[in-house]
Amino acid sequence: MRGIRRWATMCRLSMWILMLIAFPAGAAYDETEYLKSEAFLAKVYGENVPSISLMPLRGDTRKRAEAALGHRYSGLRLRYWLQNGTSAWIIDEKSKDMPMTIGIGINPEGEIAVIELLVYREPRGGEIHQAAFRKQYLGLRLTGNNALSGPVDGITGATLSVDALNRVAAMALVLHQSVQGETIP
């Protein structure tokens, strides 16, 4: 009798281990890559993509970037590209549960010229990758309170994703001003 209980316990334990291996916790989230970083940079700069730079995030720049994000940014440095007054930023930001990767290109006038969803990792809300939605961001600037200069219509069921995209767009505009040595108008 004791041997049968032991055998049954071992079988149940083995099944649990197999299930954990076969279905890891992160498997519930699909990772959809809409655009590679290289293709995003080609949209911003054409064939002459500048070399990557690193911006240490500290002081007033960190304060303004975090104000635009609405929370503390965990990174110490941000990678960016800068050429002829145009900057490009690739930033990860949490949507609901998982981060999404966003590329933002800002022209010399300080307006959003390109905005792309590079990677999306949530089961819902991926509609923000649609060009018709992202078109709303083109031409937006930064206001004096580190917000976007115009409204952005949301998407039903994707409120957190839209909010995250808004925050990253504002953060990229703050960072653009910082690398350009500009102050808020």
Coordinates of C-alpha atoms in Angstrom, one line a residue:
M1 CA 0.0 0.0 0.0
R2 CA 2.8 2.4 0.9
G3 CA 4.6 1.6 -2.4
I4 CA 1.4 2.4 -4.4
R5 CA 1.1 5.8 -2.6
R6 CA 4.7 6.6 -3.3
W7 CA 4.4 5.6 -6.9
A8 CA 1.2 7.8 -7.3
T9 CA 3.0 10.8 -5.6
M10 CA 6.0 10.4 -8.0
C11 CA 3.6 10.3 -11.0
R12 CA 1.8 13.5 -9.9
L13 CA 5.1 15.2 -9.3
S14 CA 6.5 14.1 -12.7
M15 CA 3.3 15.4 -14.4
W16 CA 3.7 18.8 -12.7
I17 CA 7.4 19.0 -13.7
L18 CA 6.5 18.1 -17.3
M19 CA 3.8 20.8 -17.4
L20 CA 6.1 23.4 -16.1
I21 CA 8.7 22.6 -18.7
A22 CA 6.2 22.4 -21.6
F23 CA 4.2 25.5 -20.6
P24 CA 6.4 28.1 -19.0
A25 CA 4.8 31.1 -17.4
G26 CA 5.7 33.5 -20.1
A27 CA 4.2 31.4 -22.8
A28 CA 0.8 33.2 -22.4
Y29 CA 2.3 36.3 -24.0
D30 CA 3.1 36.3 -27.6
E31 CA 6.0 38.4 -28.8
T32 CA 5.2 40.1 -32.1
E33 CA 8.0 41.8 -33.9
Y34 CA 6.5 44.4 -36.3
L35 CA 9.7 46.0 -37.3
K36 CA 13.4 45.5 -36.8
S37 CA 15.5 48.3 -35.3
E38 CA 17.5 48.6 -38.5
A39 CA 14.4 49.1 -40.6
F40 CA 13.1 51.7 -38.1
L41 CA 16.4 53.6 -38.3
A42 CA 16.3 53.4 -42.1
K43 CA 12.8 55.1 -42.0
V44 CA 14.3 57.9 -39.9
Y45 CA 17.6 58.4 -41.7
G46 CA 17.4 56.6 -45.0
E47 CA 20.6 54.9 -46.0
N48 CA 23.0 57.1 -43.9
V49 CA 22.2 55.8 -40.4
P50 CA 24.5 57.5 -37.8
S51 CA 26.4 55.5 -35.2
I52 CA 24.7 54.7 -31.9
S53 CA 25.3 57.0 -28.9
L54 CA 24.6 56.5 -25.3
M55 CA 23.0 59.2 -23.1
P56 CA 23.5 59.0 -19.4
L57 CA 20.2 59.7 -17.7
R58 CA 20.8 61.9 -14.8
G59 CA 20.1 65.3 -13.3
D60 CA 17.5 67.6 -14.9
T61 CA 17.2 65.3 -17.9
R62 CA 16.2 62.3 -15.7
K63 CA 13.7 64.4 -13.8
R64 CA 12.0 65.7 -16.9
A65 CA 12.1 62.3 -18.6
E66 CA 10.5 60.6 -15.5
A67 CA 7.9 63.4 -15.3
A68 CA 7.0 62.7 -18.9
L69 CA 6.9 58.9 -18.2
G70 CA 5.0 59.4 -15.0
H71 CA 7.2 57.0 -13.1
R72 CA 10.9 56.3 -12.3
Y73 CA 12.9 55.0 -15.2
S74 CA 15.1 52.1 -14.2
G75 CA 17.8 52.5 -16.8
L76 CA 21.0 54.5 -16.4
R77 CA 21.7 55.1 -20.1
L78 CA 19.6 55.4 -23.2
R79 CA 20.7 54.5 -26.7
Y80 CA 20.0 57.0 -29.4
W81 CA 21.1 58.1 -32.9
L82 CA 21.6 61.8 -33.9
Q83 CA 22.3 63.3 -37.3
N84 CA 21.7 66.8 -38.6
G85 CA 19.4 67.6 -35.7
T86 CA 17.2 64.5 -36.2
S87 CA 17.3 62.1 -33.3
A88 CA 16.0 58.5 -33.0
W89 CA 15.2 56.7 -29.8
I90 CA 14.4 53.0 -29.1
I91 CA 12.7 52.7 -25.7
D92 CA 11.0 49.8 -23.9
E93 CA 8.0 50.7 -21.8
K94 CA 5.6 48.4 -19.8
S95 CA 2.1 48.3 -21.3
K96 CA -0.1 46.2 -19.0
D97 CA 2.1 43.3 -17.9
M98 CA 5.0 43.1 -20.4
P99 CA 7.2 45.8 -22.1
M100 CA 6.8 46.9 -25.6
T101 CA 9.6 48.3 -27.7
I102 CA 8.9 51.7 -29.4
G103 CA 11.0 53.6 -32.0
I104 CA 10.6 57.4 -32.2
G105 CA 12.2 59.7 -34.7
I106 CA 12.2 63.4 -34.0
N107 CA 13.0 66.1 -36.6
P108 CA 15.2 69.2 -36.1
E109 CA 12.1 71.2 -35.4
G110 CA 11.3 69.0 -32.3
E111 CA 8.3 67.3 -33.8
I112 CA 7.6 63.5 -34.0
A113 CA 8.4 62.5 -37.6
V114 CA 8.4 58.7 -37.2
I115 CA 6.8 56.5 -34.6
E116 CA 6.9 52.7 -34.8
L117 CA 5.9 49.9 -32.6
L118 CA 8.9 47.5 -33.0
V119 CA 8.0 44.7 -30.6
Y120 CA 4.7 44.0 -28.8
R121 CA 4.4 41.4 -26.1
E122 CA 0.9 41.6 -24.8
P123 CA -2.1 39.4 -25.8
R124 CA -4.3 42.4 -26.4
G125 CA -3.9 46.0 -27.6
G126 CA -1.6 45.3 -30.4
E127 CA -3.7 47.5 -32.7
I128 CA -1.5 50.4 -31.8
H129 CA 0.9 49.2 -34.5
Q130 CA -1.6 50.2 -37.1
A131 CA -0.3 53.1 -39.3
A132 CA -3.7 54.9 -39.1
F133 CA -3.4 55.1 -35.3
R134 CA 0.2 56.1 -35.2
K135 CA -0.4 58.9 -37.7
Q136 CA -1.9 60.9 -34.9
Y137 CA 1.5 61.4 -33.3
L138 CA 3.2 62.9 -36.4
G139 CA 3.9 66.6 -35.9
L140 CA 3.3 66.6 -32.2
R141 CA 5.7 68.5 -30.0
L142 CA 6.4 68.9 -26.3
T143 CA 4.5 71.4 -24.2
G144 CA 5.9 73.3 -21.2
N145 CA 4.6 70.6 -18.8
N146 CA 6.4 67.7 -20.6
A147 CA 3.2 66.6 -22.4
L148 CA 2.2 66.0 -26.0
S149 CA 1.0 69.1 -27.8
G150 CA -2.2 67.5 -29.2
P151 CA -4.8 64.9 -28.3
V152 CA -4.4 61.2 -29.3
D153 CA -7.6 59.2 -29.7
G154 CA -7.5 55.9 -27.9
I155 CA -8.3 52.4 -28.9
T156 CA -11.0 50.4 -27.2
G157 CA -9.4 47.6 -25.2
A158 CA -5.9 49.1 -25.6
T159 CA -6.0 51.9 -23.1
L160 CA -2.8 50.9 -21.3
S161 CA -0.9 50.4 -24.5
V162 CA -2.0 53.9 -25.8
D163 CA -1.0 55.5 -22.5
A164 CA 2.4 53.8 -22.6
L165 CA 2.9 55.0 -26.2
N166 CA 1.9 58.6 -25.2
R167 CA 4.4 58.5 -22.3
V168 CA 7.3 57.2 -24.4
A169 CA 6.5 59.8 -27.1
A170 CA 6.7 62.6 -24.5
M171 CA 9.9 61.1 -23.0
A172 CA 11.6 60.9 -26.4
L173 CA 10.7 64.6 -27.0
V174 CA 12.3 65.5 -23.7
L175 CA 15.4 63.5 -24.5
H176 CA 15.6 65.2 -28.0
Q177 CA 15.5 68.6 -26.4
S178 CA 18.3 67.5 -24.0
V179 CA 20.7 66.3 -26.8
Q180 CA 19.9 69.5 -28.8
G181 CA 20.7 71.6 -25.8
E182 CA 17.2 73.2 -25.9
T183 CA 15.0 74.4 -23.1
I184 CA 11.2 74.1 -22.9
P185 CA 9.4 76.9 -24.8

